[in-house]
Amino acid sequence: MTKFHILTLFPEMIRQGLSSSILGRAAQKGLLSLNAVDIRDYTLDKHGKVDDYIFGGGAGMLMQAQPVYDAHRAVTGGRAVRTIYMTPQGRPFTQRMAEDFAEEEELVFLCGHYEGIDERVLERVVTDQVSIGDYVLTGGELAAMVVIDVIARLIPGVLGNDESAGEESFFNDLLEYPQYSRPEEWQGSRVPEVLLSGNHRQIAAWRLEQSRQRTAARRPDLYAKYRQKQELIGRLSGQKRNNIHMMESLARGRADILYTDFRGRDTAVLLYDRKARICMMDAPDQESGERMAEMLPEDTNMVLVSRPFLRDILTKRQYTVFGEFFQMLYTRKETLPVRHKEIRQLSLDDLPYVCKWYGADGADGPDVDDGYVRERILAKAMYGAFLDGRQVGFVGMHDEGSLGMLFVEEAYRGRGIASSLEAFAVNRMLERGWVPYGHVSVENTASRNLQEKLGFYKAEKSFWWLEKILANNA
Ligand code: 6GU
């Protein structure tokens, strides 16, 4: 549960602003908590004063250090908690910053009023200074509410609809296309004919084109990013089976391009999936491999490489081989038949079952933690197979988007349940417009055969998942 503490002179404003609708419901469900703290309760001044004149002169009043410091201290108890000061002098707020803040279990927001807050207390307690745009508000409360709203909808389980809704705001770096509801004709204006056609391919093409035109006209900065990604996807598609993980990470809007260099037919590329903290790397030569190894972000957990010399560059650094895999992909658009009928999306009630079995057969490695499974379930990325209401297996989508986590209890194997689970997950991915792909350990021929039977293709080259060696234990 993410805890938000808001230090403010107007706690009622925060309570009223955030207690209704989606955030209120999320708080009731125990997915987050909101704690609005009145800074005035902590002043030592007997008249309740929290502000004073500004040394050196100048208009207005300044919030004093003491009440702010004591309020902060009361909330954190001296623990190191990320503390965000809302100010027009801060870093401009973005979706990316929200994703970063959303990883914290606890956040303190400090809202200023008057001309601001005594610099000395800011130096002591503040870790981040954030602005919501180039304009001046009367206080930090509205800005804090904006930032909290954006973070809250990224917390798994807060949004009612499916996982991708959390990422769709700037999906693909394009703005949303225009949308229409009933009636078909309103005050002489008709809904564009293609949307009434029932032709889903044409509708998708129309929407994409509208998004492109809109973005090019209104947000040339975003459009340039979009074009760069499309060009890279085009390059990578020359070796689709080997590169599908990179193509999909780009296409689904998950990966940033940290480095790319096109030389003739060779492409050097370094992608970073910020949320999963996974890098994907490919390089035609030692030199660009070394250069990209230098560029791996500090908080990278895993790196994916498809060439032995890149594996060797990284194992000479702080990485160790987690496993060797084949990449499998499903390139057809048609959904697969699901024979076993009792398959449904899992909820937290099913967590103990999955934790008991996930990785138990060694297929996914011994070091699975419950936190990961919990997060996958909340992200609505796991499905279970049942027999007369009793669970017998599951499948899921990993954080970075690959299909995996397949398991069926020994006693129930050999009757097509695994195929059905896999097919069910493939269909959910197709619905989102994704190209399903997964990683099968090179030794796991059973899983490879199953996937090939369903119509998956295997990449020619194997590749390696490398794990960061943590400096202070594991
Ligand atoms: Cl975070 N605070 C105030 N007072 N004004 C702002 C702002 C924040 N961001 C933009 N304008």
Short mmCIF file of C-alpha atoms and ligand atoms in Angstrom, two decimals:
data_model
loop_
_atom_site.label_atom_id
_atom_site.label_comp_id
_atom_site.label_asym_id
_atom_site.label_seq_id
_atom_site.Cartn_x
_atom_site.Cartn_y
_atom_site.Cartn_z
CA MET A 1 0.00 0.00 0.00
CA THR A 2 1.34 3.39 -0.98
CA LYS A 3 1.13 5.97 1.80
CA PHE A 4 0.80 9.63 0.85
CA HIS A 5 1.42 12.23 3.55
CA ILE A 6 0.61 15.83 2.62
CA LEU A 7 2.01 18.62 4.78
CA THR A 8 -0.14 21.69 4.22
CA LEU A 9 -1.83 24.70 5.80
CA PHE A 10 -5.09 23.58 4.11
CA PRO A 11 -5.62 19.88 4.93
CA GLU A 12 -9.35 20.12 4.18
CA MET A 13 -8.59 21.09 0.60
CA ILE A 14 -6.61 17.87 0.16
CA ARG A 15 -9.18 15.69 1.93
CA GLN A 16 -12.05 17.06 -0.13
CA GLY A 17 -10.12 16.94 -3.38
CA LEU A 18 -8.92 13.36 -3.06
CA SER A 19 -11.60 11.56 -1.07
CA SER A 20 -14.18 11.11 -3.80
CA SER A 21 -14.23 9.03 -6.99
CA ILE A 22 -11.43 6.71 -7.99
CA LEU A 23 -8.87 7.74 -5.38
CA GLY A 24 -11.41 7.52 -2.59
CA ARG A 25 -12.37 4.02 -3.67
CA ALA A 26 -8.71 3.01 -3.90
CA ALA A 27 -8.19 4.25 -0.33
CA GLN A 28 -11.21 2.24 0.84
CA LYS A 29 -9.85 -0.85 -0.88
CA GLY A 30 -6.60 -0.37 1.03
CA LEU A 31 -4.49 0.22 -2.08
CA LEU A 32 -3.31 3.62 -0.84
CA SER A 33 -3.71 5.91 2.14
CA LEU A 34 -3.97 9.70 2.29
CA ASN A 35 -2.80 11.55 5.38
CA ALA A 36 -3.30 15.33 5.22
CA VAL A 37 -1.30 16.97 8.02
CA ASP A 38 -1.90 20.54 9.19
CA ILE A 39 1.48 22.25 9.53
CA ARG A 40 -0.13 24.79 11.85
CA ASP A 41 -0.65 22.04 14.45
CA TYR A 42 3.13 21.97 14.89
CA THR A 43 3.95 25.65 15.42
CA LEU A 44 5.44 26.56 18.80
CA ASP A 45 4.07 30.11 18.41
CA LYS A 46 1.29 30.66 20.94
CA HIS A 47 -0.87 32.53 18.42
CA GLY A 48 -0.58 29.76 15.88
CA LYS A 49 1.61 31.81 13.55
CA VAL A 50 3.57 29.86 10.88
CA ASP A 51 4.96 32.73 8.76
CA ASP A 52 7.12 35.80 9.14
CA TYR A 53 8.80 38.63 7.20
CA ILE A 54 11.59 37.86 4.76
CA PHE A 55 15.17 38.76 5.69
CA GLY A 56 16.70 41.24 3.23
CA GLY A 57 13.34 42.70 2.39
CA GLY A 58 10.82 41.99 -0.34
CA ALA A 59 7.11 41.63 -0.52
CA GLY A 60 5.09 39.05 1.37
CA MET A 61 5.69 36.49 4.07
CA LEU A 62 7.62 33.25 4.28
CA MET A 63 6.68 29.96 5.98
CA GLN A 64 9.10 29.41 8.86
CA ALA A 65 11.39 26.42 9.26
CA GLN A 66 10.29 25.18 12.69
CA PRO A 67 6.65 24.15 12.11
CA VAL A 68 7.50 22.57 8.75
CA TYR A 69 10.39 20.62 10.23
CA ASP A 70 8.39 19.39 13.20
CA ALA A 71 5.43 18.34 11.04
CA HIS A 72 7.79 16.41 8.77
CA ARG A 73 9.48 14.81 11.74
CA ALA A 74 6.10 13.78 13.20
CA VAL A 75 5.12 12.06 9.96
CA THR A 76 8.40 10.31 9.19
CA GLY A 77 9.64 9.66 12.71
CA GLY A 78 13.10 10.40 11.39
CA ARG A 79 12.97 7.68 8.69
CA ALA A 80 14.37 8.60 5.27
CA VAL A 81 11.16 9.15 3.26
CA ARG A 82 11.13 10.63 -0.22
CA THR A 83 9.86 14.18 0.27
CA ILE A 84 8.55 16.22 -2.61
CA TYR A 85 8.33 20.00 -2.33
CA MET A 86 5.74 21.45 -4.73
CA THR A 87 7.15 24.66 -6.18
CA PRO A 88 7.26 26.54 -9.50
CA GLN A 89 11.07 26.33 -9.13
CA GLY A 90 10.94 22.51 -9.31
CA ARG A 91 11.59 20.03 -12.10
CA PRO A 92 8.69 20.01 -14.60
CA PHE A 93 6.43 17.05 -13.75
CA THR A 94 6.12 14.21 -16.27
CA GLN A 95 4.54 10.77 -16.54
CA ARG A 96 8.05 9.33 -16.20
CA MET A 97 8.60 11.05 -12.85
CA ALA A 98 5.25 9.67 -11.70
CA GLU A 99 6.39 6.14 -12.61
CA ASP A 100 9.50 6.68 -10.52
CA PHE A 101 7.56 8.02 -7.51
CA ALA A 102 5.07 5.15 -7.82
CA GLU A 103 7.80 2.71 -6.81
CA GLU A 104 7.99 4.23 -3.33
CA GLU A 105 5.94 2.78 -0.50
CA GLU A 106 5.65 6.13 1.22
CA LEU A 107 5.83 9.72 -0.02
CA VAL A 108 5.67 13.08 1.73
CA PHE A 109 4.35 16.12 -0.17
CA LEU A 110 5.21 19.54 1.16
CA CYS A 111 2.92 22.35 0.03
CA GLY A 112 4.13 25.91 0.33
CA HIS A 113 2.09 29.09 0.68
CA TYR A 114 2.82 32.83 0.79
CA GLU A 115 6.17 33.44 -0.89
CA GLY A 116 7.51 29.99 -0.07
CA ILE A 117 9.37 28.24 2.74
CA ASP A 118 12.60 29.02 4.63
CA GLU A 119 15.41 27.49 2.58
CA ARG A 120 17.07 25.85 5.62
CA VAL A 121 14.25 23.40 6.25
CA LEU A 122 14.01 22.59 2.55
CA GLU A 123 17.70 21.65 2.59
CA ARG A 124 17.08 19.32 5.53
CA VAL A 125 13.96 17.41 4.49
CA VAL A 126 13.30 17.75 0.75
CA THR A 127 14.56 15.12 -1.72
CA ASP A 128 12.71 16.32 -4.87
CA GLN A 129 11.36 19.67 -6.01
CA VAL A 130 8.54 19.44 -8.52
CA SER A 131 6.56 21.97 -10.59
CA ILE A 132 3.44 21.14 -12.58
CA GLY A 133 4.01 23.78 -15.25
CA ASP A 134 5.16 27.27 -16.08
CA TYR A 135 2.52 29.26 -14.22
CA VAL A 136 2.05 30.26 -10.61
CA LEU A 137 -0.61 28.83 -8.30
CA THR A 138 -1.68 30.33 -4.98
CA GLY A 139 -0.27 27.30 -3.17
CA GLY A 140 1.17 23.85 -3.65
CA GLU A 141 -2.02 21.94 -2.75
CA LEU A 142 -3.56 21.75 -6.22
CA ALA A 143 -0.17 20.79 -7.64
CA ALA A 144 0.27 18.03 -5.02
CA MET A 145 -3.19 16.70 -5.87
CA VAL A 146 -2.29 16.59 -9.55
CA VAL A 147 0.89 14.65 -8.84
CA ILE A 148 -0.84 12.26 -6.40
CA ASP A 149 -3.61 11.58 -8.91
CA VAL A 150 -1.09 10.66 -11.61
CA ILE A 151 0.89 8.40 -9.26
CA ALA A 152 -2.23 6.76 -7.82
CA ARG A 153 -3.54 5.55 -11.17
CA LEU A 154 -0.23 3.73 -11.72
CA ILE A 155 -0.67 1.66 -8.56
CA PRO A 156 -1.81 -1.81 -9.62
CA GLY A 157 -5.49 -2.34 -8.83
CA VAL A 158 -6.45 1.34 -8.65
CA LEU A 159 -7.88 1.51 -12.16
CA GLY A 160 -10.84 -0.72 -12.85
CA ASN A 161 -10.01 -1.57 -16.42
CA ASP A 162 -7.08 -3.59 -17.69
CA GLU A 163 -3.39 -3.09 -17.18
CA SER A 164 -2.65 -1.20 -20.36
CA ALA A 165 -4.85 1.68 -19.23
CA GLY A 166 -2.05 2.58 -16.89
CA GLU A 167 0.30 3.13 -19.79
CA GLU A 168 -1.95 4.47 -22.47
CA SER A 169 -1.78 8.20 -21.76
CA PHE A 170 1.14 8.70 -24.10
CA PHE A 171 1.01 5.29 -25.62
CA ASN A 172 3.46 5.14 -28.51
CA ASP A 173 4.24 8.85 -28.08
CA LEU A 174 1.06 9.70 -29.93
CA LEU A 175 -1.92 11.73 -28.81
CA GLU A 176 -5.30 10.05 -28.64
CA TYR A 177 -7.45 10.00 -31.81
CA PRO A 178 -10.90 11.69 -31.86
CA GLN A 179 -13.78 9.63 -30.43
CA TYR A 180 -17.55 9.64 -30.93
CA SER A 181 -20.63 8.23 -29.23
CA ARG A 182 -24.35 8.16 -30.08
CA PRO A 183 -26.19 9.62 -31.92
CA GLU A 184 -24.66 8.95 -35.34
CA GLU A 185 -25.75 12.41 -36.41
CA TRP A 186 -25.80 15.39 -34.03
CA GLN A 187 -26.68 18.95 -35.11
CA GLY A 188 -25.88 18.05 -38.68
CA SER A 189 -22.49 16.48 -37.90
CA ARG A 190 -22.04 12.82 -38.70
CA VAL A 191 -19.70 10.35 -37.03
CA PRO A 192 -16.92 9.48 -39.52
CA GLU A 193 -18.28 6.68 -41.72
CA VAL A 194 -15.34 4.29 -41.16
CA LEU A 195 -16.18 4.01 -37.44
CA LEU A 196 -19.62 2.62 -38.31
CA SER A 197 -18.21 0.12 -40.81
CA GLY A 198 -17.45 -2.68 -38.35
CA ASN A 199 -14.15 -3.20 -40.18
CA HIS A 200 -11.68 -3.31 -37.30
CA ARG A 201 -8.59 -3.20 -39.45
CA GLN A 202 -9.80 -0.06 -41.24
CA ILE A 203 -10.86 1.54 -37.98
CA ALA A 204 -7.44 0.90 -36.43
CA ALA A 205 -5.74 2.37 -39.50
CA TRP A 206 -7.97 5.46 -39.42
CA ARG A 207 -7.33 6.02 -35.73
CA LEU A 208 -3.58 5.67 -36.11
CA GLU A 209 -3.57 8.17 -38.96
CA GLN A 210 -5.66 10.64 -36.92
CA SER A 211 -3.28 10.24 -34.00
CA ARG A 212 -0.29 10.88 -36.25
CA GLN A 213 -1.79 14.01 -37.79
CA ARG A 214 -2.85 15.38 -34.44
CA THR A 215 0.52 14.76 -32.86
CA ALA A 216 2.46 16.23 -35.79
CA ALA A 217 0.30 19.39 -35.66
CA ARG A 218 -0.02 19.87 -31.91
CA ARG A 219 3.08 18.24 -30.45
CA PRO A 220 6.00 18.21 -32.89
CA ASP A 221 8.31 17.28 -29.97
CA LEU A 222 6.40 14.04 -29.32
CA TYR A 223 6.08 13.36 -33.03
CA ALA A 224 9.87 13.43 -33.51
CA LYS A 225 10.23 10.78 -30.78
CA TYR A 226 7.54 8.67 -32.40
CA ARG A 227 9.31 8.82 -35.76
CA GLN A 228 12.61 7.79 -34.22
CA LYS A 229 11.00 4.74 -32.60
CA GLN A 230 9.22 3.75 -35.80
CA GLU A 231 12.46 3.93 -37.73
CA LEU A 232 14.20 1.68 -35.21
CA ILE A 233 11.33 -0.82 -35.22
CA GLY A 234 11.63 -0.90 -39.00
CA ARG A 235 15.35 -1.68 -38.76
CA LEU A 236 14.83 -4.40 -36.15
CA SER A 237 12.10 -6.07 -38.19
CA GLY A 238 14.79 -7.30 -40.62
CA GLN A 239 15.43 -10.01 -38.01
CA LYS A 240 12.05 -10.22 -36.41
CA ARG A 241 12.43 -13.55 -34.60
CA ASN A 242 15.60 -12.46 -32.85
CA ASN A 243 14.44 -8.92 -32.18
CA ILE A 244 10.78 -9.26 -31.28
CA HIS A 245 11.41 -8.43 -27.61
CA MET A 246 12.90 -5.08 -28.63
CA MET A 247 10.27 -4.39 -31.28
CA GLU A 248 7.44 -5.11 -28.87
CA SER A 249 8.98 -3.12 -26.02
CA LEU A 250 9.15 -0.14 -28.36
CA ALA A 251 5.75 -0.69 -29.93
CA ARG A 252 4.00 -1.13 -26.57
CA GLY A 253 5.55 2.12 -25.35
CA ARG A 254 7.62 0.51 -22.61
CA ALA A 255 11.19 1.05 -23.76
CA ASP A 256 13.35 4.12 -24.16
CA ILE A 257 16.12 4.23 -26.72
CA LEU A 258 19.33 4.87 -24.79
CA TYR A 259 21.63 4.38 -27.74
CA THR A 260 21.34 3.53 -31.39
CA ASP A 261 23.73 3.50 -34.28
CA PHE A 262 22.83 2.36 -37.78
CA ARG A 263 25.80 1.26 -39.87
CA GLY A 264 24.95 -0.34 -43.15
CA ARG A 265 22.90 -3.43 -42.30
CA ASP A 266 24.14 -3.57 -38.72
CA THR A 267 22.29 -1.93 -35.87
CA ALA A 268 23.72 -1.19 -32.46
CA VAL A 269 20.90 -0.63 -30.02
CA LEU A 270 20.41 -0.26 -26.29
CA LEU A 271 16.86 -0.14 -24.96
CA TYR A 272 15.74 0.38 -21.40
CA ASP A 273 12.41 -0.74 -20.00
CA ARG A 274 12.28 1.67 -17.05
CA LYS A 275 9.43 -0.01 -15.27
CA ALA A 276 10.85 -3.53 -15.38
CA ARG A 277 14.42 -2.12 -15.10
CA ILE A 278 15.53 -4.35 -17.93
CA CYS A 279 17.99 -3.44 -20.68
CA MET A 280 17.96 -5.04 -24.11
CA MET A 281 21.17 -4.81 -26.05
CA ASP A 282 22.44 -5.74 -29.46
CA ALA A 283 25.68 -4.74 -31.13
CA PRO A 284 27.53 -5.82 -34.25
CA ASP A 285 30.98 -5.39 -32.74
CA GLN A 286 33.01 -5.42 -29.52
CA GLU A 287 33.56 -1.66 -29.53
CA SER A 288 29.90 -0.62 -29.57
CA GLY A 289 29.16 -3.40 -27.08
CA GLU A 290 31.70 -1.95 -24.65
CA ARG A 291 30.31 1.52 -25.17
CA MET A 292 26.75 0.43 -24.41
CA ALA A 293 27.87 -1.54 -21.36
CA GLU A 294 29.15 1.78 -20.01
CA MET A 295 25.72 3.30 -20.57
CA LEU A 296 23.61 0.81 -18.59
CA PRO A 297 21.49 2.76 -16.11
CA GLU A 298 22.48 2.48 -12.45
CA ASP A 299 19.22 0.79 -11.43
CA THR A 300 19.23 -1.91 -14.14
CA ASN A 301 18.28 -5.33 -12.74
CA MET A 302 18.63 -7.53 -15.80
CA VAL A 303 20.10 -7.31 -19.30
CA LEU A 304 19.07 -9.31 -22.35
CA VAL A 305 21.70 -10.01 -25.02
CA SER A 306 21.66 -12.30 -28.02
CA ARG A 307 25.37 -12.62 -28.74
CA PRO A 308 28.06 -14.51 -26.81
CA PHE A 309 30.56 -11.64 -26.94
CA LEU A 310 28.03 -9.26 -25.38
CA ARG A 311 27.35 -11.81 -22.65
CA ASP A 312 31.11 -11.96 -22.02
CA ILE A 313 31.46 -8.16 -21.88
CA LEU A 314 28.79 -8.06 -19.18
CA THR A 315 29.96 -11.03 -17.12
CA LYS A 316 33.32 -9.25 -16.86
CA ARG A 317 31.37 -6.45 -15.20
CA GLN A 318 28.74 -6.72 -12.50
CA TYR A 319 26.51 -9.26 -14.26
CA THR A 320 26.09 -12.99 -14.04
CA VAL A 321 24.29 -15.40 -16.39
CA PHE A 322 20.76 -16.16 -15.19
CA GLY A 323 19.96 -18.47 -18.07
CA GLU A 324 20.06 -19.18 -21.79
CA PHE A 325 16.78 -19.05 -23.66
CA PHE A 326 15.12 -19.34 -27.02
CA GLN A 327 12.77 -16.59 -28.00
CA MET A 328 9.45 -17.83 -29.36
CA LEU A 329 6.94 -15.65 -31.16
CA TYR A 330 3.44 -15.92 -32.52
CA THR A 331 3.06 -13.85 -35.65
CA ARG A 332 -0.48 -14.71 -36.66
CA LYS A 333 -3.38 -12.37 -35.92
CA GLU A 334 -5.98 -15.12 -35.42
CA THR A 335 -6.86 -16.08 -31.90
CA LEU A 336 -6.26 -19.66 -30.76
CA PRO A 337 -8.92 -22.17 -29.70
CA VAL A 338 -9.09 -22.68 -25.94
CA ARG A 339 -10.28 -26.25 -25.24
CA HIS A 340 -10.21 -26.24 -21.46
CA LYS A 341 -13.16 -24.10 -20.39
CA GLU A 342 -12.34 -23.27 -16.78
CA ILE A 343 -9.80 -20.50 -17.22
CA ARG A 344 -10.09 -17.08 -15.63
CA GLN A 345 -8.05 -14.08 -14.59
CA LEU A 346 -6.55 -14.53 -11.12
CA SER A 347 -7.19 -12.32 -8.10
CA LEU A 348 -5.27 -11.88 -4.86
CA ASP A 349 -7.28 -14.77 -3.37
CA ASP A 350 -5.29 -17.02 -5.71
CA LEU A 351 -1.91 -15.63 -4.60
CA PRO A 352 -1.05 -18.46 -2.17
CA TYR A 353 -1.56 -21.09 -4.87
CA VAL A 354 0.66 -19.33 -7.38
CA CYS A 355 3.36 -18.63 -4.79
CA LYS A 356 3.35 -22.30 -3.80
CA TRP A 357 3.99 -23.52 -7.33
CA TYR A 358 5.65 -20.73 -9.27
CA GLY A 359 9.25 -21.73 -9.92
CA ALA A 360 8.71 -24.92 -7.90
CA ASP A 361 9.65 -27.07 -10.86
CA GLY A 362 12.79 -25.02 -11.39
CA ALA A 363 11.62 -23.68 -14.75
CA ASP A 364 11.63 -20.06 -13.67
CA GLY A 365 14.52 -20.19 -11.26
CA PRO A 366 14.54 -20.58 -7.51
CA ASP A 367 14.58 -16.93 -6.50
CA VAL A 368 10.99 -15.92 -7.14
CA ASP A 369 9.53 -13.61 -4.57
CA ASP A 370 5.89 -13.26 -3.58
CA GLY A 371 6.05 -9.54 -4.29
CA TYR A 372 6.52 -10.16 -7.99
CA VAL A 373 3.61 -12.62 -8.24
CA ARG A 374 1.40 -10.26 -6.26
CA GLU A 375 2.25 -7.39 -8.57
CA ARG A 376 1.57 -9.54 -11.66
CA ILE A 377 -1.85 -10.56 -10.28
CA LEU A 378 -2.76 -6.96 -9.46
CA ALA A 379 -1.65 -5.98 -12.97
CA LYS A 380 -4.29 -8.47 -14.20
CA ALA A 381 -1.54 -10.32 -16.02
CA MET A 382 -2.14 -13.82 -14.61
CA TYR A 383 -4.68 -16.49 -15.56
CA GLY A 384 -5.51 -19.74 -13.81
CA ALA A 385 -6.88 -23.09 -14.97
CA PHE A 386 -9.42 -24.83 -12.73
CA LEU A 387 -11.02 -28.28 -12.59
CA ASP A 388 -14.41 -28.29 -10.86
CA GLY A 389 -13.46 -25.05 -9.15
CA ARG A 390 -10.08 -26.27 -7.90
CA GLN A 391 -7.02 -24.57 -9.33
CA VAL A 392 -4.59 -26.82 -11.18
CA GLY A 393 -2.31 -24.41 -13.07
CA PHE A 394 -1.57 -20.89 -14.28
CA VAL A 395 0.13 -18.74 -16.88
CA GLY A 396 1.09 -15.07 -16.95
CA MET A 397 2.70 -12.15 -18.66
CA HIS A 398 5.98 -10.92 -17.25
CA ASP A 399 6.55 -7.30 -16.30
CA GLU A 400 8.49 -6.58 -19.49
CA GLY A 401 5.72 -8.14 -21.57
CA SER A 402 6.83 -11.66 -22.42
CA LEU A 403 4.56 -14.65 -21.99
CA GLY A 404 5.62 -17.15 -19.33
CA MET A 405 5.10 -18.45 -15.81
CA LEU A 406 3.36 -21.53 -17.24
CA PHE A 407 2.60 -24.26 -14.73
CA VAL A 408 0.24 -27.24 -14.50
CA GLU A 409 0.24 -29.66 -11.57
CA GLU A 410 1.87 -32.99 -12.40
CA ALA A 411 -1.32 -35.03 -11.85
CA TYR A 412 -3.22 -32.93 -14.42
CA ARG A 413 -0.66 -32.85 -17.23
CA GLY A 414 -1.20 -34.50 -20.60
CA ARG A 415 -4.78 -33.34 -21.08
CA GLY A 416 -4.19 -30.09 -22.89
CA ILE A 417 -4.53 -27.73 -19.94
CA ALA A 418 -1.13 -26.13 -20.52
CA SER A 419 -1.97 -25.54 -24.20
CA SER A 420 -5.26 -23.99 -23.22
CA LEU A 421 -3.63 -21.68 -20.69
CA GLU A 422 -1.03 -20.62 -23.22
CA ALA A 423 -3.70 -20.08 -25.90
CA PHE A 424 -5.84 -18.09 -23.48
CA ALA A 425 -2.93 -15.75 -22.70
CA VAL A 426 -2.03 -15.41 -26.39
CA ASN A 427 -5.60 -14.33 -27.11
CA ARG A 428 -5.50 -11.67 -24.40
CA MET A 429 -2.27 -10.31 -25.89
CA LEU A 430 -3.71 -10.28 -29.42
CA GLU A 431 -6.70 -8.31 -28.11
CA ARG A 432 -4.28 -5.60 -27.06
CA GLY A 433 -2.67 -5.53 -30.47
CA TRP A 434 0.53 -7.13 -29.22
CA VAL A 435 2.67 -9.76 -30.90
CA PRO A 436 2.85 -12.54 -28.30
CA TYR A 437 6.34 -13.77 -27.52
CA GLY A 438 8.00 -15.66 -24.73
CA HIS A 439 11.31 -17.06 -23.56
CA VAL A 440 11.86 -20.77 -23.17
CA SER A 441 14.90 -22.15 -21.41
CA VAL A 442 17.09 -23.97 -23.97
CA GLU A 443 16.74 -27.22 -21.97
CA ASN A 444 12.96 -27.03 -21.74
CA THR A 445 12.04 -28.98 -24.88
CA ALA A 446 8.58 -29.81 -23.54
CA SER A 447 7.63 -26.14 -23.36
CA ARG A 448 9.20 -25.45 -26.76
CA ASN A 449 7.22 -28.31 -28.35
CA LEU A 450 4.01 -27.07 -26.78
CA GLN A 451 4.53 -23.58 -28.16
CA GLU A 452 5.50 -24.82 -31.62
CA LYS A 453 2.32 -26.89 -31.68
CA LEU A 454 0.33 -23.73 -31.00
CA GLY A 455 2.01 -22.00 -33.94
CA PHE A 456 4.89 -20.17 -32.30
CA TYR A 457 8.18 -19.80 -34.18
CA LYS A 458 11.54 -20.18 -32.53
CA ALA A 459 14.30 -17.62 -33.12
CA GLU A 460 17.48 -19.02 -34.69
CA LYS A 461 19.75 -17.55 -32.05
CA SER A 462 19.51 -18.24 -28.36
CA PHE A 463 20.00 -15.41 -25.95
CA TRP A 464 20.98 -14.77 -22.37
CA TRP A 465 19.28 -13.15 -19.43
CA LEU A 466 21.96 -11.54 -17.27
CA GLU A 467 21.36 -10.59 -13.70
CA LYS A 468 23.03 -7.73 -11.84
CA ILE A 469 25.28 -8.85 -9.02
CA LEU A 470 24.19 -6.73 -6.07
CA ALA A 471 27.01 -5.13 -4.10
CA ASN A 472 25.41 -5.64 -0.69
CA ASN A 473 24.20 -9.27 -0.56
CA ALA A 474 20.98 -10.15 -2.47
CL1 6GU B 1 4.17 22.89 -7.61
N1 6GU B 1 3.32 25.22 -6.79
C1 6GU B 1 2.87 26.48 -7.02
N2 6GU B 1 2.59 27.25 -5.98
N3 6GU B 1 2.70 26.96 -8.24
C2 6GU B 1 2.98 26.16 -9.27
C3 6GU B 1 3.44 24.87 -9.11
C4 6GU B 1 3.61 24.42 -7.83
N4 6GU B 1 3.64 24.31 -10.30
C5 6GU B 1 3.31 25.24 -11.16
N5 6GU B 1 2.93 26.37 -10.55
#
